[in-house]
Coordinates of C-alpha atoms in Angstrom, one line a residue:
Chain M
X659 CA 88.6 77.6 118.0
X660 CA 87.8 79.6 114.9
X661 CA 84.4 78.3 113.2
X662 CA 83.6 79.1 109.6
X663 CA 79.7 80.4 109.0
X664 CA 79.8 80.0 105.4
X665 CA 80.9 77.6 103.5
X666 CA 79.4 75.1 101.1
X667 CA 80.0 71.9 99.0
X668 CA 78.9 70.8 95.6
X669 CA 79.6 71.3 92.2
X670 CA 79.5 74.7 90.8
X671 CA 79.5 77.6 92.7
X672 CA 78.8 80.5 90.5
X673 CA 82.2 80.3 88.3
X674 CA 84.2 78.0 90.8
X675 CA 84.0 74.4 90.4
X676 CA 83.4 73.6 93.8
X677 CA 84.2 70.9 96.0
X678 CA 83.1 67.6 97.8
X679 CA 82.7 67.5 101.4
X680 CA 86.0 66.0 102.5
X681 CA 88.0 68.0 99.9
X682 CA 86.4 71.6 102.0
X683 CA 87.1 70.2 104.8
X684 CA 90.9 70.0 104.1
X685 CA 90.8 73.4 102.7
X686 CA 89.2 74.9 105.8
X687 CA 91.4 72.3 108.2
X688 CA 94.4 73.5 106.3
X689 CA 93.5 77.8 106.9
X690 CA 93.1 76.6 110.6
X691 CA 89.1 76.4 110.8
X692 CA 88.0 74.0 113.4
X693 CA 84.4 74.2 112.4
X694 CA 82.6 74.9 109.0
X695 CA 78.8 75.5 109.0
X696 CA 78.3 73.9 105.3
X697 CA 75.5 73.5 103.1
X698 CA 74.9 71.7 99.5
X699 CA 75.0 73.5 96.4
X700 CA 74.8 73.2 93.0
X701 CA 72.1 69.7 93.2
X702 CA 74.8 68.2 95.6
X703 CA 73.3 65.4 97.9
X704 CA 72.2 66.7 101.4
X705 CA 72.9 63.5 103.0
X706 CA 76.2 62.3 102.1
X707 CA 78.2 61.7 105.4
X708 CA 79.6 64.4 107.3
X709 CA 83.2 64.8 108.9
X710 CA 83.3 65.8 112.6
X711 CA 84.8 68.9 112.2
X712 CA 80.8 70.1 110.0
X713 CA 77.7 71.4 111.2
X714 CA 74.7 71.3 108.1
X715 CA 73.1 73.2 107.2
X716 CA 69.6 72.7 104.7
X717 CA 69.8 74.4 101.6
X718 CA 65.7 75.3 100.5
X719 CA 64.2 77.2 97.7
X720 CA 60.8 78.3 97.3
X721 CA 59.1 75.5 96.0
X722 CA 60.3 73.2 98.9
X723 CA 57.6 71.3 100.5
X724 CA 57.5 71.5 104.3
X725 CA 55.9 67.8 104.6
X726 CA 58.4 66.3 102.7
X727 CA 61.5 68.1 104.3
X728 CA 63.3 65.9 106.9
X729 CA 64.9 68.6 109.0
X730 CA 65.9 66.1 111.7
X731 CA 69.7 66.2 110.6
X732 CA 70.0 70.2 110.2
X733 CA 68.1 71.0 112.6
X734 CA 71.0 74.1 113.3
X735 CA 70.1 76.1 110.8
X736 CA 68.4 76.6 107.0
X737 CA 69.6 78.5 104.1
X738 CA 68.1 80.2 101.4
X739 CA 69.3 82.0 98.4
X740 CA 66.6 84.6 98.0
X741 CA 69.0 87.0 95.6
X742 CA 69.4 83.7 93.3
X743 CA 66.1 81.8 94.1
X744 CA 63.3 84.7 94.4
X745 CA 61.3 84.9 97.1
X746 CA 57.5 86.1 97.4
X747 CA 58.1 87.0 101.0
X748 CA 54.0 87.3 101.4
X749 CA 53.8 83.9 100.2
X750 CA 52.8 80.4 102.2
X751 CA 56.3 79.0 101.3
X752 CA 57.6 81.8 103.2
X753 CA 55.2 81.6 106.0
X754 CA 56.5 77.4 105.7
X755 CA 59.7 78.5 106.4
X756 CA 58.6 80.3 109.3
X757 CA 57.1 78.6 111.3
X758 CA 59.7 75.3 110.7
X759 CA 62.4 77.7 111.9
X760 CA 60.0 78.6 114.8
X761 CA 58.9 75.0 115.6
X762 CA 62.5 73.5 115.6
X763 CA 64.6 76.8 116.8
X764 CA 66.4 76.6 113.5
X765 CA 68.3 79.7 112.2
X766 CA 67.2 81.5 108.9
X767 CA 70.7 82.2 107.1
X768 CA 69.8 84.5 104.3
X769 CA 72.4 85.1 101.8
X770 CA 72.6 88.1 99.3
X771 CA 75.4 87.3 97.3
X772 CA 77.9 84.0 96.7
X773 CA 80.5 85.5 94.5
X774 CA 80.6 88.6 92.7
X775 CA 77.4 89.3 90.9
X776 CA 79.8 90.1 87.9
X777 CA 80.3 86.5 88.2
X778 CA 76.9 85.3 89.1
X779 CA 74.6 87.6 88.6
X780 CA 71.3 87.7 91.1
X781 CA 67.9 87.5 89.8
X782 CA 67.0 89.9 92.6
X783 CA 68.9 92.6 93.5
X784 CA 70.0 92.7 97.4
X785 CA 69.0 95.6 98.1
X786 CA 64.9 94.1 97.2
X787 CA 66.1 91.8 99.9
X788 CA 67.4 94.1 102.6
X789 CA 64.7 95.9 102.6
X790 CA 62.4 92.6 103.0
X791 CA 64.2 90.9 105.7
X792 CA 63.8 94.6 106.9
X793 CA 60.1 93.7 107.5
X794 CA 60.4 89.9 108.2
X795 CA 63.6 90.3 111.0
X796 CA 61.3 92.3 113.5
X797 CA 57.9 90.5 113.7
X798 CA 59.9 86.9 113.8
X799 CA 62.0 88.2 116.7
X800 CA 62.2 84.5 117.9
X801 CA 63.7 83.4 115.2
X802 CA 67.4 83.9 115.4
X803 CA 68.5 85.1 111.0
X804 CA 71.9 85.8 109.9
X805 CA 72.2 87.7 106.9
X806 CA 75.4 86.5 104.5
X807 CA 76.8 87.8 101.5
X808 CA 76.2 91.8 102.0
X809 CA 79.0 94.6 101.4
X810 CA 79.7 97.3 104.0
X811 CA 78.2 99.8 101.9
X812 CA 74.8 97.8 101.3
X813 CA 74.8 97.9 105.1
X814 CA 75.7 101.2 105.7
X815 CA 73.2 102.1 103.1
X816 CA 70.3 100.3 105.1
X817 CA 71.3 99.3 108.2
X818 CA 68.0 99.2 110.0
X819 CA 67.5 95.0 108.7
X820 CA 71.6 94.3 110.3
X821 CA 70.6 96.0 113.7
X822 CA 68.1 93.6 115.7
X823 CA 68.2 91.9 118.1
X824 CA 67.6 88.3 116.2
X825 CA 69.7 88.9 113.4
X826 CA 73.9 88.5 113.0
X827 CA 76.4 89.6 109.9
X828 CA 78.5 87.2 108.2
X829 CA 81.4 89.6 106.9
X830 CA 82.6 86.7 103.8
X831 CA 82.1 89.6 101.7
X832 CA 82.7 93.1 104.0
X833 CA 85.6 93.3 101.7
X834 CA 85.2 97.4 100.6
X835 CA 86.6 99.8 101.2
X836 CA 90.1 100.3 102.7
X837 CA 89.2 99.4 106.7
X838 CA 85.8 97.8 106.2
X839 CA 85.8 95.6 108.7
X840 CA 86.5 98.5 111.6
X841 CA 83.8 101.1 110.0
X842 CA 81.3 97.9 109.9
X843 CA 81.9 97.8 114.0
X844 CA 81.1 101.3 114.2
X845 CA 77.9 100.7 112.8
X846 CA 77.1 97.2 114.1
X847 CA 77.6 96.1 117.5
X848 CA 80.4 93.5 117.6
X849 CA 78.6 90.9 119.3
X850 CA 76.2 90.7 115.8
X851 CA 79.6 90.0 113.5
X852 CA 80.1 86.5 112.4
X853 CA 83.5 85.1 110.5
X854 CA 82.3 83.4 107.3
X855 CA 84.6 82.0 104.1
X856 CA 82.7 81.9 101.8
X857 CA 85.0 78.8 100.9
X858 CA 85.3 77.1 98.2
X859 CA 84.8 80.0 96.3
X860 CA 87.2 82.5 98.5
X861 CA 89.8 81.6 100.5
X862 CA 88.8 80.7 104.0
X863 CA 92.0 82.3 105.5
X864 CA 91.3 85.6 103.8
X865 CA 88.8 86.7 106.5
X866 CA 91.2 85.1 109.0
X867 CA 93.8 87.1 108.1
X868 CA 92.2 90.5 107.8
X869 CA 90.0 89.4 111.4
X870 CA 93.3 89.5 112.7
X871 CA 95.2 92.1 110.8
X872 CA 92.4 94.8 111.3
X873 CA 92.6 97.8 113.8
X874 CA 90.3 96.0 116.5
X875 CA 90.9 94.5 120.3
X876 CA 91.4 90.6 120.3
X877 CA 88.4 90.5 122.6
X878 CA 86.5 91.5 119.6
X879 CA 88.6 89.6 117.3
X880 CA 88.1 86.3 119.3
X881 CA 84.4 87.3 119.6
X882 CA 84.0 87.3 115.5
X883 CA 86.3 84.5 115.0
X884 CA 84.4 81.9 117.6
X885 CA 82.6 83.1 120.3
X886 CA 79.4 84.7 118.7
X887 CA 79.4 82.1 116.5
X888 CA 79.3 79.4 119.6
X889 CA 76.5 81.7 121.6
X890 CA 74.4 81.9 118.2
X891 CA 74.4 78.4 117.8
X892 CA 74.0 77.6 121.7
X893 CA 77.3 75.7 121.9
X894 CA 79.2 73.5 119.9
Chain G
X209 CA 94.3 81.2 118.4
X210 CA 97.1 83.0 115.6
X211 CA 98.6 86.1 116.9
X212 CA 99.4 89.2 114.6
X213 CA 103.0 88.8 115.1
X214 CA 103.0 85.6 113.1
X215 CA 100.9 86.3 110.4
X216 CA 102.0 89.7 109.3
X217 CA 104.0 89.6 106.0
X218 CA 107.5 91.1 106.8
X219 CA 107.4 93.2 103.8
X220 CA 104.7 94.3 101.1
X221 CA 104.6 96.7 98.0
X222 CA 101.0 97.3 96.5
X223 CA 101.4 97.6 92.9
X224 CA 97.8 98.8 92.4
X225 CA 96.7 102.2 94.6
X226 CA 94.7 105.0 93.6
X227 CA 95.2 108.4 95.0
X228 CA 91.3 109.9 95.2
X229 CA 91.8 113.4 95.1
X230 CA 89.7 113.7 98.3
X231 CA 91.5 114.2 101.4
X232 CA 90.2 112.3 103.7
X233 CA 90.3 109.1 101.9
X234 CA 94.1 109.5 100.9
X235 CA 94.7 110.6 104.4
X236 CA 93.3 107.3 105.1
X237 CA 94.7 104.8 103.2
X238 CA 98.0 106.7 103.8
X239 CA 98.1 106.4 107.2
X240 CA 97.6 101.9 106.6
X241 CA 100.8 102.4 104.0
X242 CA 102.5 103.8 106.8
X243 CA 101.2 101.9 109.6
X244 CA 102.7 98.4 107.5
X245 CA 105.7 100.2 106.2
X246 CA 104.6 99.7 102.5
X247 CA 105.7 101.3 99.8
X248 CA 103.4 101.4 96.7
X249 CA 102.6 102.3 92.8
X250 CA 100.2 104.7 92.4
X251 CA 98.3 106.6 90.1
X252 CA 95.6 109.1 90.3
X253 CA 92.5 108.6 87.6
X254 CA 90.9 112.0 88.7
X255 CA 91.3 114.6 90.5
X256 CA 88.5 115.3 92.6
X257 CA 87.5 112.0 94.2
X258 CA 85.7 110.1 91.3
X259 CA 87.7 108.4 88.3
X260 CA 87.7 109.7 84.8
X261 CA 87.2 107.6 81.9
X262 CA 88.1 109.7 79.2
X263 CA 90.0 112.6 80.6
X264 CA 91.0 115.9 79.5
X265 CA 95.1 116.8 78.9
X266 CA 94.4 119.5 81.5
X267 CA 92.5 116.0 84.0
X268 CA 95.2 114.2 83.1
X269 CA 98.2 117.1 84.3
X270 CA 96.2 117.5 87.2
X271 CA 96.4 113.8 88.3
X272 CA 99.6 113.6 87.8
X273 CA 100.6 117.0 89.7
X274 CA 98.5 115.2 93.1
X275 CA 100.6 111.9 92.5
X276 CA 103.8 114.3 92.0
X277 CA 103.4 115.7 95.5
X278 CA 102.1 112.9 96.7
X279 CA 105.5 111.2 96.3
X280 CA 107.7 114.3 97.5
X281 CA 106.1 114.5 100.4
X282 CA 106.1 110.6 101.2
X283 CA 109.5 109.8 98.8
X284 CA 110.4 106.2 100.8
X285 CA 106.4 104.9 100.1
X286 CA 104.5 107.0 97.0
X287 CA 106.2 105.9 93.6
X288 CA 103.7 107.1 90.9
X289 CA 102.1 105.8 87.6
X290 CA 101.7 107.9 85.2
X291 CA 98.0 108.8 84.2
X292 CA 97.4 109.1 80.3
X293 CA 95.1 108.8 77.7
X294 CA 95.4 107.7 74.5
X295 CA 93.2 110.0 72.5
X296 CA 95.7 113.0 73.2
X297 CA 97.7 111.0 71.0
X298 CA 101.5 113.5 71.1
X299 CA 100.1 115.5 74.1
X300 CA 100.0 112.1 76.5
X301 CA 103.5 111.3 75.4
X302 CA 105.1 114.4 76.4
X303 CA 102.8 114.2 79.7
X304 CA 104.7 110.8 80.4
X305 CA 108.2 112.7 79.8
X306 CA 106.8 115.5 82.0
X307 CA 106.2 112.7 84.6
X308 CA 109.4 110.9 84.3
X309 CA 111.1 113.5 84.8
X310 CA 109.8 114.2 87.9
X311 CA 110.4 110.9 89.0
X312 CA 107.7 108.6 87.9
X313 CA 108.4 105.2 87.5
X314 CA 105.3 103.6 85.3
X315 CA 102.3 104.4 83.0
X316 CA 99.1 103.5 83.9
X317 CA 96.0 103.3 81.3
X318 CA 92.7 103.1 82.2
X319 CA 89.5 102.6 79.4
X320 CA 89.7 105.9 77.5
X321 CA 90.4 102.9 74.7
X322 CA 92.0 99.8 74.6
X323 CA 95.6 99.3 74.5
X324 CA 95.7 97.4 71.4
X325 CA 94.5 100.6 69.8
X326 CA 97.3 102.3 67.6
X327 CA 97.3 105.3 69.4
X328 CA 98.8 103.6 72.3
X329 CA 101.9 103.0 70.2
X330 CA 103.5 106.1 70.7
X331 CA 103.2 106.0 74.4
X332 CA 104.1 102.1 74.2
X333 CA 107.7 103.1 72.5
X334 CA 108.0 106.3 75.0
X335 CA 108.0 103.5 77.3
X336 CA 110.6 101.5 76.2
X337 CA 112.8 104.9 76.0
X338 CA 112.1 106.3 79.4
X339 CA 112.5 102.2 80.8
X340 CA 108.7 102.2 82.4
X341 CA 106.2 99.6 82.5
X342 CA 102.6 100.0 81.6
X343 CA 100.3 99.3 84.4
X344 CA 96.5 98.3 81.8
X345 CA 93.3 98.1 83.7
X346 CA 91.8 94.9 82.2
X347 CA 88.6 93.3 83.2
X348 CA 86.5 90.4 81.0
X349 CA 83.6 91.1 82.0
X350 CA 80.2 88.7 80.8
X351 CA 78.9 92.2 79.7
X352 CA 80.5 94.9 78.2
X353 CA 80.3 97.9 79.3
X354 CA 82.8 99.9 78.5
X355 CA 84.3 99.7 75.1
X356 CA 87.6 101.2 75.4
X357 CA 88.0 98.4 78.3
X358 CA 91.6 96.6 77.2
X359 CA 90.8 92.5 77.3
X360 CA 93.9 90.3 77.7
X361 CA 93.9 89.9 73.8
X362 CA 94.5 93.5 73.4
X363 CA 97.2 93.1 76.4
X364 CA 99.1 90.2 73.8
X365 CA 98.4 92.1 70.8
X366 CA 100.6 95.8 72.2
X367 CA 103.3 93.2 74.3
X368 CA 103.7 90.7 71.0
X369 CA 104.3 94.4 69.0
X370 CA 106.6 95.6 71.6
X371 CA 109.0 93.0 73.0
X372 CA 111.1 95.2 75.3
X373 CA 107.7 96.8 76.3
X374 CA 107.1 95.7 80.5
X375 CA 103.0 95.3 80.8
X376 CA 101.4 94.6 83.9
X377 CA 97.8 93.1 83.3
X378 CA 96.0 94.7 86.3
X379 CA 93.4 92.0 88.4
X380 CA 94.1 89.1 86.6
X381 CA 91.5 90.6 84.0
X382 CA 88.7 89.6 86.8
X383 CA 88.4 85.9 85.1
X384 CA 91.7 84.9 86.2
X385 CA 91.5 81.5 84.4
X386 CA 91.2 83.1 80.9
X387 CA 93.1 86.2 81.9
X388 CA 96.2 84.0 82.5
X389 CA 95.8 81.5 80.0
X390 CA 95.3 83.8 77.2
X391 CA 99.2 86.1 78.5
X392 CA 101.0 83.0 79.4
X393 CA 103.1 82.9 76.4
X394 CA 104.1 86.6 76.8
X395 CA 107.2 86.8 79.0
X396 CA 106.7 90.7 79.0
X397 CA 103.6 90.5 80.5
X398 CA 102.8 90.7 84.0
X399 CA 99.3 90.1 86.1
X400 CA 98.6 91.8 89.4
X401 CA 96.6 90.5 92.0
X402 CA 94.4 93.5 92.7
X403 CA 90.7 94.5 92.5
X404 CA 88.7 90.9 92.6
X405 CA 87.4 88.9 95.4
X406 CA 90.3 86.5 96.5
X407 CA 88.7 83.6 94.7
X408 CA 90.3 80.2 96.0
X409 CA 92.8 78.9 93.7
X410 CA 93.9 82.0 91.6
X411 CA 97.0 83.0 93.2
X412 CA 98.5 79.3 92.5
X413 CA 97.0 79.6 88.9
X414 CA 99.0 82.3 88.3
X415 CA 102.1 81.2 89.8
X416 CA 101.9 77.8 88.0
X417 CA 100.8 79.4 84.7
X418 CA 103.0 82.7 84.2
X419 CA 106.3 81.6 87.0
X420 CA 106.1 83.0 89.9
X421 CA 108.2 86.4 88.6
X422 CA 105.6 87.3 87.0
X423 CA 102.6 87.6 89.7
X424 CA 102.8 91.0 91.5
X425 CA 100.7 92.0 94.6
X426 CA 98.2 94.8 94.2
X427 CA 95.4 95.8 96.2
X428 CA 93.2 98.4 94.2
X429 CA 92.8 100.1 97.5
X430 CA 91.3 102.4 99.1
X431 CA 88.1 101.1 97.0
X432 CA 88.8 97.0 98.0
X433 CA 90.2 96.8 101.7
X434 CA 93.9 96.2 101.1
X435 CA 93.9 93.6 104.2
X436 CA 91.6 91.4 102.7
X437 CA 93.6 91.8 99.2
X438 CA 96.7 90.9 101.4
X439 CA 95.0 87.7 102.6
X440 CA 94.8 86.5 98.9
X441 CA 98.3 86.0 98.9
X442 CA 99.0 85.1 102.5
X443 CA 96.5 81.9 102.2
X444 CA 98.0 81.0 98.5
X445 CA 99.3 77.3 98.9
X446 CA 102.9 78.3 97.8
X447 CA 106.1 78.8 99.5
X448 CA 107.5 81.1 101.5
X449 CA 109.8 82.3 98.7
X450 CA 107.5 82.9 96.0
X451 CA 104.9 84.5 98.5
X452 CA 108.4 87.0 99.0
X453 CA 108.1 87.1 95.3
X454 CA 105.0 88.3 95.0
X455 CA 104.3 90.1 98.1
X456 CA 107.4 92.9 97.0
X457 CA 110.7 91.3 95.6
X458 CA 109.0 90.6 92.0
X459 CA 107.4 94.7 92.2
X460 CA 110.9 96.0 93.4
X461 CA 112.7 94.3 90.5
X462 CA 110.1 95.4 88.1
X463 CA 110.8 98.9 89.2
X464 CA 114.5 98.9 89.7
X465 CA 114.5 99.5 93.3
X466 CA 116.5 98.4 96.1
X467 CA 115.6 95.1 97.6
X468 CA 114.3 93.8 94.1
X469 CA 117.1 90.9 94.4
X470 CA 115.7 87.5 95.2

């Protein structure tokens, strides 16, 4: 079983057009993803119907209200785009998010980049972000975060955030230098590594591919691919 | 679960490496050309491990010297581009002879200015005469940054001059829907697939807009991770054939090399 940790539906991803639920859902079928962690974008609908092979996620920003939020149906996990949508991590919509993660065991995915900022250009820059969730991982270490969208070297250049014990790496876009994916093991512990698309914007079996293709064990290959996701997510 | 035996493409020619002028990162990505048996074109844009916008002659000789030994020590997997610049006007031309002679098989130009520029023309028409394509760095970018950067206009304007002139426009130009639309009705230009995330969709753009003939793969390695450039191409919805095309017939034929045949 190989399950996708980022992907999303809706129109207008950065530069891409984007896609509707079932349309991603053939895409990822047809790179051999069994299941896709998805999340609206782009004003999409959270509660059109799902297929069987997705798991939402909630999309927030900061100005969601925590009273009117029905979390009931993604209860798994909520995203937020802090590099798009700034953040005042001090702030009570931060402290919202919190505790709802707490209060529901919801994951905190945190994503740093969707496509290439030359593309769609962050309001923030990642590293302001790194070294945040640098501050926030470690006194919320019972909430479980997984940090999306970073490049080897904005990991290798702050690695402290990547490295606890609540937080996991989704590699969608570990894609430089020449063997990224082995030199982000020697600085990560494999267990942490998460496969993500990034789909529709990339090609979900890119990250297949190179999983497979790259100078690692298939213990540790099968680990990235499904079984951290399935232990982070406490089962399918 | 796939296994590594079925997904690994049987052959593959990067069209798009850069030789770093720093040991241990050529000794690296040299050791993956070998590792998947792939040959590749390269070209060195400095010497000492960072690239050079707007070189010196004596940069420029000293790029090509690395790439020079790079391909007599490694003869079956180095075939070397040509580094020049076009404000050494007659100098850079008889640096491409120098190179040819040695055994070069292409011209690569960088930003130093844009190709459309009449001092490429000279270097264009040594082109035709020596029977080398011109590998141009393009990138539209929202903001410009660096002026002598060639846009696919400037790509139309030097292959619409020079007919018999072979151009490869390097990454798609980065927005791969105008890049392509804009060199379609060029048949003397080509696009490579190097050097941008592999966005959904743009391999099959390409195919669909140029023919399939005229997509090569590149990787822009060791700076992008050349498996994850390979994926591009391996998850395109096309066929088998034209994935062959891409993947190293289409590069071989370009080149003149054995195994260029479809």
């Amino acid at each position: 079983m190989i399950i996708d940790f980022n992907a999303h539906y809706g129109r207008e991803i950065g530069t891409t057009a984007g896609c509707g639920v079932e349309e991603l859902s053939r895409i990822e079928k047809s790179a051999g993803v069994d299941k896709i962690i998805a999340s609206a974008f782009g004003g999409e609908s959270n509660n059109q119907p799902f297929p069987g092979n997705m798991i939402r996620f909630i999309p927030i920003d900061p100005a969601f209200d925590k009273d009117q939020l029905d979390l009931e149906p993604f209860i798994k996990g909520i995203r937020i785009y802090p590099t798009y949508h700034p953040w005042d991590f001090d702030s009570p919509a931060m402290a919202d998010l919190l505790s709802l993660a707490r209060e529901k065991s919801s994951i905190i995915q945190v994503y740093l980049r969707l496509q290439d900022p030359r593309a769609m250009p962050p309001a923030v820059p990642s590293a302001t972000v790194i070294e945040a969730l640098d501050s926030i991982i470690p006194v919320n270490s019972d909430i479980r975060f997984v940090i999306s969208g970073a490049t080897y070297l904005e990991i290798a250049a702050n690695p402290a955030p990547f490295r606890y014990n609540n937080a996991w790496i989704e590699i969608s876009h570990v894609q430089h230098p020449i063997n990224s994916l082995p030199k982000l093991l020697d600085i990560i512990d494999s267990s942490r590594v998460l496969y993500g698309s990034g789909a529709p914007v990339l090609y979900p079996y890119v990250g297949i591919f190179r999983i497979l293709n790259s100078p690692i064990s298939q213990d540790i290959q099968e680990r990235i691919l499904t079984r951290n996701a399935i232990d982070l997510l406490g089962g399918i | 679960m796939f296994t590594t035996e079925t997904i690994k493409p049987r052959a593959v020619f990067d069209f798009h490496i850069h030789l770093m002028g720093e040991k241990r990162i050529d000794a690296e990505f040299l050791a993956f050309a070998r590792d998947w048996n792939m040959p590749f074109a390269v070209s060195c844009l400095g010497p000492e491990g960072h690239m050079i916008a707007n070189p010196t002659i004596n940069e420029c000789r000293r790029c090509n010297d690395l790439v020079i030994d790079l391909m007599e020590k490694h003869p079956d997997l180095a075939y070397g581009f040509c580094y020049v610049s076009q404000e050494h006007e007659h100098l850079a031309v008889e640096e491409v002879r120098r190179c040819v002679r040695n055994g070069m098989v292409g011209i690569k130009l960088w930003v130093a200015a844009k190709c459309s520029d009449e001092r490429t023309f000279p270097i264009a028409e040594e082109a035709i005469i020596s029977n080398v394509p011109i590998l141009q760095h393009s990138y539209l970018r929202w903001k410009e940054i660096l002026p002598g950067e060639s846009k696919p206009v400037d790509i139309v304007q030097l292959a619409k001059r020079y007919p018999k002139l072979n151009m490869i426009m390097a990454h798609m130009a980065f927005r791969w829907k105008e890049g392509v639309d804009t060199v379609k009705e060029c048949p003397n230009i080509y696009v490579d697939t190097s050097g941008f995330d592999p966005e959904l969709g743009s391999v099959e753009y390409a195919v669909e807009n140029l023919g399939v003939d005229h997509v090569l793969y590149g990787s822009d390695a060791p700076g992008r991770d050349p498996v994850c450039q390979l994926g591009r191409v391996m998850a395109a919805d096309i066929s088998a054939g034209d994935r062959e095309k891409i993947l190293h017939i289409n590069a071989k034929k370009l080149l003149g090399l054995a195994g260029g045949a479809a």
